[in-house]
Tab-separated table of C-alpha atoms in Angstrom:
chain	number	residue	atom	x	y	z
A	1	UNK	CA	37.616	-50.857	6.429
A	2	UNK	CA	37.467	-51.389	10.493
A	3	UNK	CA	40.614	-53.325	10.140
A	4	UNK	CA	42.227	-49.927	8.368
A	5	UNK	CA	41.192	-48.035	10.934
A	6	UNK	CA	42.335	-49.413	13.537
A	7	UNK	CA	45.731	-49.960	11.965
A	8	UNK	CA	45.706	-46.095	10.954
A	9	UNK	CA	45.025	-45.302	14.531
A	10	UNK	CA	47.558	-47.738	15.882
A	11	UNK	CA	50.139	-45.861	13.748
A	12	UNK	CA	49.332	-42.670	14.805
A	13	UNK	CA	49.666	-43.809	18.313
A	14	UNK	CA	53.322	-45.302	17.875
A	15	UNK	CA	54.114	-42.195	16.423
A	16	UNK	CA	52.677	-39.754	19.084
A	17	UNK	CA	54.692	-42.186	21.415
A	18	UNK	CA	58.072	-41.633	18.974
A	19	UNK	CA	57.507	-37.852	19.019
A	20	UNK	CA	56.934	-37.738	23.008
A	21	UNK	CA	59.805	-40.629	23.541
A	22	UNK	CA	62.517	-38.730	21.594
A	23	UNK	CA	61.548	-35.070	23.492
A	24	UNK	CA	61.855	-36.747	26.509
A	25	UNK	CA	58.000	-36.371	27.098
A	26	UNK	CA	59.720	-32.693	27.945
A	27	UNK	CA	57.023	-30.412	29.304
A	28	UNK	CA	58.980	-26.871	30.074
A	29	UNK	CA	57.580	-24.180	31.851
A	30	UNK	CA	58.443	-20.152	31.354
A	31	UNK	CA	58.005	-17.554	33.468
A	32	UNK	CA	57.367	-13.465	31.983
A	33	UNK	CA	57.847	-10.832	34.339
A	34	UNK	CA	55.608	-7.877	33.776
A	35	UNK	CA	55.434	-4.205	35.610
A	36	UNK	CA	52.640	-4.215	37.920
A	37	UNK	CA	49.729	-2.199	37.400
A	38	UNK	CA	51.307	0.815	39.248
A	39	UNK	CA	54.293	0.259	37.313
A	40	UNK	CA	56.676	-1.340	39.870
A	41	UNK	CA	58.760	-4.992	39.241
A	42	UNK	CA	58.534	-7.138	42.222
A	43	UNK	CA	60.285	-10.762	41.702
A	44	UNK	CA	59.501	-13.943	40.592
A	45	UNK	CA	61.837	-16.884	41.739
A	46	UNK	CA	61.700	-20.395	39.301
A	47	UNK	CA	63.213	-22.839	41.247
A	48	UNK	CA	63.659	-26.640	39.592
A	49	UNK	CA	66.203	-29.917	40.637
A	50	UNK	CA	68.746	-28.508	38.695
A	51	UNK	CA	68.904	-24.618	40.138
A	52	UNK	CA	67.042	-21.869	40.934
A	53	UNK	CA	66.740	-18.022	39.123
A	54	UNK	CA	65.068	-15.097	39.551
A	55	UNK	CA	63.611	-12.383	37.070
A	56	UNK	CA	63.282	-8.712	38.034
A	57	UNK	CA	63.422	-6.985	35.261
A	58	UNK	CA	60.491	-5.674	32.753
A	59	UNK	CA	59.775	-8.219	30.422
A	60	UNK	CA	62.521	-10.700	31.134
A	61	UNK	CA	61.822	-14.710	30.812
A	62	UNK	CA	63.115	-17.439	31.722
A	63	UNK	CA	62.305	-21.584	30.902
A	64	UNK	CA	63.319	-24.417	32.972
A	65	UNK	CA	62.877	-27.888	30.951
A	66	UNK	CA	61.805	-30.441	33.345
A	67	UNK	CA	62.527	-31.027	37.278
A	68	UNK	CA	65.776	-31.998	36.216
A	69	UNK	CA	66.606	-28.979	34.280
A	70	UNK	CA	68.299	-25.463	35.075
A	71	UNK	CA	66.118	-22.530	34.361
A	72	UNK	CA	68.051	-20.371	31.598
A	73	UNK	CA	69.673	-17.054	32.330
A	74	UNK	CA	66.773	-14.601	32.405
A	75	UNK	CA	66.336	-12.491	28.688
A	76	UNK	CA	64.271	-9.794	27.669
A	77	UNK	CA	61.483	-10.922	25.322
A	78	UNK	CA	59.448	-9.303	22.767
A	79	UNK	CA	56.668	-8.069	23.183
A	80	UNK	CA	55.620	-9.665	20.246
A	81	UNK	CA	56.570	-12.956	21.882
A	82	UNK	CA	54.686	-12.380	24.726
A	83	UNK	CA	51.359	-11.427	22.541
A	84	UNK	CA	51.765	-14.531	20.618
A	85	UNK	CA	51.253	-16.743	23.601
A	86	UNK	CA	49.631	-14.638	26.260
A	87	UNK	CA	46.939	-12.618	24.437
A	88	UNK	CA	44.384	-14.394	25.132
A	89	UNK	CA	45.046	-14.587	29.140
A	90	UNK	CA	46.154	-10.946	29.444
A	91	UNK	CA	42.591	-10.245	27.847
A	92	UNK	CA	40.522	-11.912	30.011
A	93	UNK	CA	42.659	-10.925	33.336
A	94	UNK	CA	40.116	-9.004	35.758
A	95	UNK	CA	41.314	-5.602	37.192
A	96	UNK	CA	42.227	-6.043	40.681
A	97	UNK	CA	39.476	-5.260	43.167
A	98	UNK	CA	38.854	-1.587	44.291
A	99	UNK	CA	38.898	-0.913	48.099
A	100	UNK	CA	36.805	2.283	49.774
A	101	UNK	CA	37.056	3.089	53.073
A	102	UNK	CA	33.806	5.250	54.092
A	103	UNK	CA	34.066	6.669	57.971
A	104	UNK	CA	30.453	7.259	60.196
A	105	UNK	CA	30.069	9.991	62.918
A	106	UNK	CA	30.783	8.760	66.401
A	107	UNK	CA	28.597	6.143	67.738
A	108	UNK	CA	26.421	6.630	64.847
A	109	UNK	CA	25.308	4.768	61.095
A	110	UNK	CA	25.672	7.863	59.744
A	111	UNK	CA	28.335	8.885	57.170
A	112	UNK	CA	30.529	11.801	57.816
A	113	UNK	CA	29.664	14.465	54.915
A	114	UNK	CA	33.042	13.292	52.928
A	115	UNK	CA	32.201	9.698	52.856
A	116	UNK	CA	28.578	10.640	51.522
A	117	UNK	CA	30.039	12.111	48.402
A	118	UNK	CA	32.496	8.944	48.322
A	119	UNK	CA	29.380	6.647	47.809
A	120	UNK	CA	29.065	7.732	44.393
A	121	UNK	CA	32.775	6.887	43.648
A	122	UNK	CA	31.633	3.483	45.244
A	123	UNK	CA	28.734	3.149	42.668
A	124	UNK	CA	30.608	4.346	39.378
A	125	UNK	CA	33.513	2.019	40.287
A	126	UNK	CA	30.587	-0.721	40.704
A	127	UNK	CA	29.202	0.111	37.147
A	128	UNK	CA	32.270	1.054	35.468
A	129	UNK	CA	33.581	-3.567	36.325
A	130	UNK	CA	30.409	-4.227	35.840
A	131	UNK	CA	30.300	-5.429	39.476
A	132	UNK	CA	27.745	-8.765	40.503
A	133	UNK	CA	30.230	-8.929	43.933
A	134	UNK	CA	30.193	-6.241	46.333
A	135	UNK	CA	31.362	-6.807	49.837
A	136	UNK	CA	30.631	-4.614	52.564
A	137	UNK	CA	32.556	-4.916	55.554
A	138	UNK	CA	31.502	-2.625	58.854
A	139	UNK	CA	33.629	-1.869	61.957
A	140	UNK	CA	33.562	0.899	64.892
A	141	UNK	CA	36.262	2.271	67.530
A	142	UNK	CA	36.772	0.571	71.047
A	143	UNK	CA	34.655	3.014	73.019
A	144	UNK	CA	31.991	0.875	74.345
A	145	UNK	CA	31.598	-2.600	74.915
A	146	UNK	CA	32.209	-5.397	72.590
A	147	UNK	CA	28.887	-6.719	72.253
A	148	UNK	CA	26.909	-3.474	71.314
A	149	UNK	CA	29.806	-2.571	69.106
A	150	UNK	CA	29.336	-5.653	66.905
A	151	UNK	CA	25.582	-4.289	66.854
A	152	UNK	CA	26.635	-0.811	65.581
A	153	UNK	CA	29.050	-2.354	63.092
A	154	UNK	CA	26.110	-4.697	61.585
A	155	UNK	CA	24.246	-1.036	61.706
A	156	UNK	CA	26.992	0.261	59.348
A	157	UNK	CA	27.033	-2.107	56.772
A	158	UNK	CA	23.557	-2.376	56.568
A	159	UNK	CA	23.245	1.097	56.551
A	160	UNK	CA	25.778	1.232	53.679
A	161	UNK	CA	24.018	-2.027	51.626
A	162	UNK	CA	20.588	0.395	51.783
A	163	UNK	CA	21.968	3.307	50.670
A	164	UNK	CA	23.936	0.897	47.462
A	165	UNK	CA	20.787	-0.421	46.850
A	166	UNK	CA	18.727	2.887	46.850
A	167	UNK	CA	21.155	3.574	44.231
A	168	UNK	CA	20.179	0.865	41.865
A	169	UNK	CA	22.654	-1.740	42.771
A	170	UNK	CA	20.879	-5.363	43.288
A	171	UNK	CA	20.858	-6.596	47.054
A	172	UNK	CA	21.730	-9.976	45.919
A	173	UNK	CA	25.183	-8.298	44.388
A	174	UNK	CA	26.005	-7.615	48.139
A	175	UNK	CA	27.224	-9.144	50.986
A	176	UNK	CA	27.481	-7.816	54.264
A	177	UNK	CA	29.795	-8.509	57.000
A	178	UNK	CA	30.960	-6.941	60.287
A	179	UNK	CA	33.688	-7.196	62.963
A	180	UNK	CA	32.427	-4.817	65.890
A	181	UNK	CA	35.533	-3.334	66.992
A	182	UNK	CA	38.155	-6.216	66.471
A	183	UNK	CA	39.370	-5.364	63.590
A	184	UNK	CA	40.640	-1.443	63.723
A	185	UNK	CA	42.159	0.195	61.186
A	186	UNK	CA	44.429	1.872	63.755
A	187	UNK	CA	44.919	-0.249	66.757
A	188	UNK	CA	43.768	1.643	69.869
A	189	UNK	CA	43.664	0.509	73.415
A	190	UNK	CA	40.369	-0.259	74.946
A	191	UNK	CA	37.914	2.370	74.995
A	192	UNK	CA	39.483	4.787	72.415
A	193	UNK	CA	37.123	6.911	70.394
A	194	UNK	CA	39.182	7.053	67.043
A	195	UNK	CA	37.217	8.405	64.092
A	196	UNK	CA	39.358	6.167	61.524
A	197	UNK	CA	37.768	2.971	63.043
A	198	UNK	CA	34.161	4.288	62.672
A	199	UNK	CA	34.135	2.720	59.086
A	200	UNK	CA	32.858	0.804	56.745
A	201	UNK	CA	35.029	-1.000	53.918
A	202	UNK	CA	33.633	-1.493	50.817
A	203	UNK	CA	35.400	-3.960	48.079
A	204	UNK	CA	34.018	-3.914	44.709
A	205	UNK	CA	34.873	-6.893	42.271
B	1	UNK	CA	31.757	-15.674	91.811
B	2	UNK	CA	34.184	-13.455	90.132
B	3	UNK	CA	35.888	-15.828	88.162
B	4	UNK	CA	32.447	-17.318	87.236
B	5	UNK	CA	30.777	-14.031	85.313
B	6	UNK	CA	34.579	-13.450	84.429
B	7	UNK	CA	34.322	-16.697	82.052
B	8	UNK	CA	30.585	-15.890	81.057
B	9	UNK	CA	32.001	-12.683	79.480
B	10	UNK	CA	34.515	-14.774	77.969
B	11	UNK	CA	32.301	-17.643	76.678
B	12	UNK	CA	30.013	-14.863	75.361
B	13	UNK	CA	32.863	-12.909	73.751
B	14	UNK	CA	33.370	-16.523	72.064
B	15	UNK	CA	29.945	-16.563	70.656
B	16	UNK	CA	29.739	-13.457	69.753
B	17	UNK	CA	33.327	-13.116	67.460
B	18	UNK	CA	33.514	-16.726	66.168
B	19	UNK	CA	35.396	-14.658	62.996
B	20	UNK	CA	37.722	-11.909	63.067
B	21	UNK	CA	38.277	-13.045	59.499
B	22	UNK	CA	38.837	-10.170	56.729
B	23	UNK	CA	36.299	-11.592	55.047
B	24	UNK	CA	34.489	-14.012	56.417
B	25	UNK	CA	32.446	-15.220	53.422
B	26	UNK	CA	33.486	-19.054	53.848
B	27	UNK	CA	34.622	-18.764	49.681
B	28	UNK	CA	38.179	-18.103	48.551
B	29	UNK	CA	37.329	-16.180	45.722
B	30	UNK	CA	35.082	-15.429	42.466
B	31	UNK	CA	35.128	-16.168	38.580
B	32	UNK	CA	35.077	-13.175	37.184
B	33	UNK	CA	34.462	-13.737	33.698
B	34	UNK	CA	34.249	-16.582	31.293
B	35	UNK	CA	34.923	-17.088	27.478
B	36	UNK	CA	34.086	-20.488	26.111
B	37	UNK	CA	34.231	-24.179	27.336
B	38	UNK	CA	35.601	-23.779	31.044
B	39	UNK	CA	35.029	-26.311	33.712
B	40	UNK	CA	35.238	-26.058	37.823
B	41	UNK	CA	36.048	-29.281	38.986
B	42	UNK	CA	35.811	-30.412	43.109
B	43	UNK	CA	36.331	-33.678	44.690
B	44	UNK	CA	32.600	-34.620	44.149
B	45	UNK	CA	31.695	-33.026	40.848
B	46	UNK	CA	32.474	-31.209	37.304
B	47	UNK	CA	29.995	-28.262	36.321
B	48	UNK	CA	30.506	-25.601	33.834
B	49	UNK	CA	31.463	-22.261	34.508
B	50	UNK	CA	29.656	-19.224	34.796
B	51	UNK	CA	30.603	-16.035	35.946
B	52	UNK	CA	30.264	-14.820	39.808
B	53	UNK	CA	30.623	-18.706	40.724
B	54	UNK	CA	32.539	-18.970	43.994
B	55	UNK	CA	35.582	-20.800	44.468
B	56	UNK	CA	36.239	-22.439	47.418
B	57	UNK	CA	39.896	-24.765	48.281
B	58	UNK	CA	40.536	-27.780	46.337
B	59	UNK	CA	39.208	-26.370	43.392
B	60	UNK	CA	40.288	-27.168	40.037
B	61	UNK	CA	39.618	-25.045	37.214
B	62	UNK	CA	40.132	-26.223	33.392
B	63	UNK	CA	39.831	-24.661	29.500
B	64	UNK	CA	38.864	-25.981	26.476
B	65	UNK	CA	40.184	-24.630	22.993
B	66	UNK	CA	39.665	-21.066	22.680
B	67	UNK	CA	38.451	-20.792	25.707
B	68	UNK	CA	39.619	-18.254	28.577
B	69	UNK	CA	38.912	-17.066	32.501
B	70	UNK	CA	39.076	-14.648	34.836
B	71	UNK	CA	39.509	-15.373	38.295
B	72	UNK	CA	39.965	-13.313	41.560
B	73	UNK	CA	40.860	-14.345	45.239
B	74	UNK	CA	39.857	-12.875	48.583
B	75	UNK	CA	42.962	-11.307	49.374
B	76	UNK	CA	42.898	-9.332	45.236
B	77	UNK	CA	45.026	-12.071	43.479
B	78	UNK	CA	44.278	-12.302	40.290
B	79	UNK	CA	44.587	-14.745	37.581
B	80	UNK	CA	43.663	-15.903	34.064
B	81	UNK	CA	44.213	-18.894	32.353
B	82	UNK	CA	44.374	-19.083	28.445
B	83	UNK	CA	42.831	-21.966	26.247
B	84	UNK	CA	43.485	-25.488	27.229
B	85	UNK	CA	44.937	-24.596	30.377
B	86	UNK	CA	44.059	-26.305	34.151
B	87	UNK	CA	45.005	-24.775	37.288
B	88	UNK	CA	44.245	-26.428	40.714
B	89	UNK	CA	44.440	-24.537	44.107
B	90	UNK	CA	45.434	-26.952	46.940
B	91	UNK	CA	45.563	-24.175	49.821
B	92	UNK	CA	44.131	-20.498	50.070
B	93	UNK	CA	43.726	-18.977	53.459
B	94	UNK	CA	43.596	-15.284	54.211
B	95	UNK	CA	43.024	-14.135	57.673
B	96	UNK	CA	44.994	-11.093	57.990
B	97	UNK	CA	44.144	-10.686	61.458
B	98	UNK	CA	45.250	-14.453	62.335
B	99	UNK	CA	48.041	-14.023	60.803
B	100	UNK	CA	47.127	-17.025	58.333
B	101	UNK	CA	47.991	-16.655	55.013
B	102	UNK	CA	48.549	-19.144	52.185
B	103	UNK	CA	48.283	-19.802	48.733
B	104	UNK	CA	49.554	-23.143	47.183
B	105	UNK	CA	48.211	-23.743	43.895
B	106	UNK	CA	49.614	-26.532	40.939
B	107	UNK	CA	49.821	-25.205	37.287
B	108	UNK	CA	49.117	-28.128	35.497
B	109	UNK	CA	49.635	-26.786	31.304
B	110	UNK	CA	48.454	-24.069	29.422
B	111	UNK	CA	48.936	-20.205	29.584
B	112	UNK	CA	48.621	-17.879	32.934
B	113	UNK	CA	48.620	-14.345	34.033
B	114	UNK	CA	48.791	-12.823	37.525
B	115	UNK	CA	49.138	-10.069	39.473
B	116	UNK	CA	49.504	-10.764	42.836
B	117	UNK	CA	47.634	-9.835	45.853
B	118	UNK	CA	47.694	-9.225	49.607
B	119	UNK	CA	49.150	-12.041	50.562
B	120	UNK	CA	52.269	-11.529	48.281
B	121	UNK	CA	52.872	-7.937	50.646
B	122	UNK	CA	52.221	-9.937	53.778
B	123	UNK	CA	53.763	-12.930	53.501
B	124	UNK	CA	55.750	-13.504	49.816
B	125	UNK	CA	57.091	-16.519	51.345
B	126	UNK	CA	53.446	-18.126	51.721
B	127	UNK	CA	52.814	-18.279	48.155
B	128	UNK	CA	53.420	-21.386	46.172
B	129	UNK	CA	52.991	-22.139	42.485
B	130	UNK	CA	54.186	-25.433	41.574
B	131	UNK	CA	54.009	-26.321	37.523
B	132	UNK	CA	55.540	-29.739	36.282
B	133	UNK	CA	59.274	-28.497	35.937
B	134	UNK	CA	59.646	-25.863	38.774
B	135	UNK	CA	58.583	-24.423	42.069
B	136	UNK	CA	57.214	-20.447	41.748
B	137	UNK	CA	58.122	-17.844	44.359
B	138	UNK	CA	56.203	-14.424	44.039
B	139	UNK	CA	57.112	-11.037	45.906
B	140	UNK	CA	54.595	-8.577	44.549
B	141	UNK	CA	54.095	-8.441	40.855
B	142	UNK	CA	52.723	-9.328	37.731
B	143	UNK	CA	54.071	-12.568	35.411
B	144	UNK	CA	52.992	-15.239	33.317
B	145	UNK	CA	53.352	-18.377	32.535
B	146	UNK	CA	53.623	-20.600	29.774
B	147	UNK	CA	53.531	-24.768	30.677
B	148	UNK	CA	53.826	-26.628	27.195
């Protein structure tokens, strides 16, 4: 009975080996090119050994058969095709994260009265991707020095990971960081009091 | 004298912005969702997958049969990876502000989908997909992929 077994396994092997000896143990690899979210085609380039391609149009493919092989002349696929073997990936692809930019009144952790009403976009965008990653990034302007700037920045986004949590989202969803003034959203000289730095970035994931 | 509290400043200046990362959160990314059997693998161990987890570089990430998940990078990459797929990231760095950008990643089998993030508007030519046949370029978009 063990002996059988064996021998039944044995075959199977030689014959997996037959199948992958007479493909040429070919893996292959295709590419899909999809519109992006916004509904623009960027480019995807599928270079191998034996050429290179690109694809740039909606829904065009193309499949290169080992290192040694040329990719094929791009062609528009089904979308049929493309449920069949990318259903299950498309479903499970997470929406790209949602950036806010909320601005504070000069040398100040409080929100200008259009970023206040903003928060609430901030919290239905939070609920809406059922969100367990929020990161809260706080900045100011040049005027002042460095060192109490980083201060006022840490202000910000703490100011803004209170006010999150007031609203029901769970502190251990967020996490805070904060470049005093090196990181501007409009580069100023030194000393520049520019109301588009005074921020606080908020990325929901 | 001068030159003396001119350094201070400067060491302090040190201390005080060791980061001017976008983010700097030390991870590369989060899984966003799970469906089924799907493993994280590192150089020291193999755990199962659970959404939030961080990623971090050197990651590998692997699914069973019918098994899916959702992944997204610092810089708003995303990707999935069907059933029976494995993906492994060898590089990820994105620090805008340094100007360092990267993302090198092997597709080993199995079924992908992307859309591509930052780093594919900053620097297209830093991203790098290798599967077993072919070498990936990216400039901005959405694709799949299909190793079998």
């Amino acid at each position: 009975m063990i002996v059988t077994q064996w021998f039944n396994q044995r075959i199977f092997f030689i014959f997996i080996t037959l199948i992958f000896a007479i493909s040429g143990c070919a893996k292959q690899t295709t590419v899909v090119l999809l519109p992006d979210p916004d509904g623009k085609l960027g480019e995807v380039t599928v270079t191998s050994d034996g050429g290179s391609i690109a694809i740039c149009h909606a829904l065009e493919a193309t499949t290169v058969k080992g290192r040694q092989g040329t990719p094929t002349t791009p062609k528009i696929i089904s979308a049929a095709a493309i449920q069949k073997d990318f259903a299950e990936a498309l479903a499970i692809l997470p929406e790209q994260p949602v950036h806010f930019i909320l601005y504070f009144q000069r040398d100040s952790n409080k929100l200008t009265p259009a970023s206040k009403t903003r928060i609430l976009d901030v919290l239905a965008t939070a609920e809406k991707r059922n969100s367990k990653d929020i990161i809260v990034i706080g900045h100011t302007d040049t005027a002042g020095n460095p060192r109490y700037n980083l201060r006022l920045s840490q202000n910000r986004a703490k100011a803004i990971a209170k006010i999150l949590v007031s609203k029901g989202v769970e502190r251990q969803h967020i996490q805070t960081t904060s470049h005093g003034e090196m990181n501007p959203l409009i580069p100023t000289k030194d000393n520049v009091h520019e109301p588009k730095n005074r921020r606080v970035e908020v990325v929901v994931r | 004298m001068q030159t003396f509290f001119l350094s201070l400043i400067l060491i302090s200046g040190l201390l005080f912005f060791p980061s001017i990362d976008a983010r700097a959160l030390g991870t590369i990314g989060i899984i966003k969702s799970v469906s089924g059997e799907v493993h994280l693998i590192n150089a020291t161990s193999t755990i199962k997958a659970l959404a939030n987890m961080k990623l971090n570089q050197g990651d590998s990430i692997r699914t069973g049969p019918n098994s899916n998940v959702g992944l997204i990078f610092d810089d708003d990459t995303v990707v999935s990876l069907g059933s029976n797929s494995e993906m492994s990231i060898t590089e990820f760095l994105f620090h805008p502000a340094a100007q360092e950008l990267s993302f090198v990643a092997t597709l080993i089998t199995g079924t992908f989908s992307f859309i591509s993030g930052q780093i594919a508007k900053l620097a297209p030519d830093k991203i790098t997909l290798e599967t077993p046949d072919a070498t990936l370029g990216v400039r901005g978009t959405k694709f799949l992929v299909k190793i079998d």
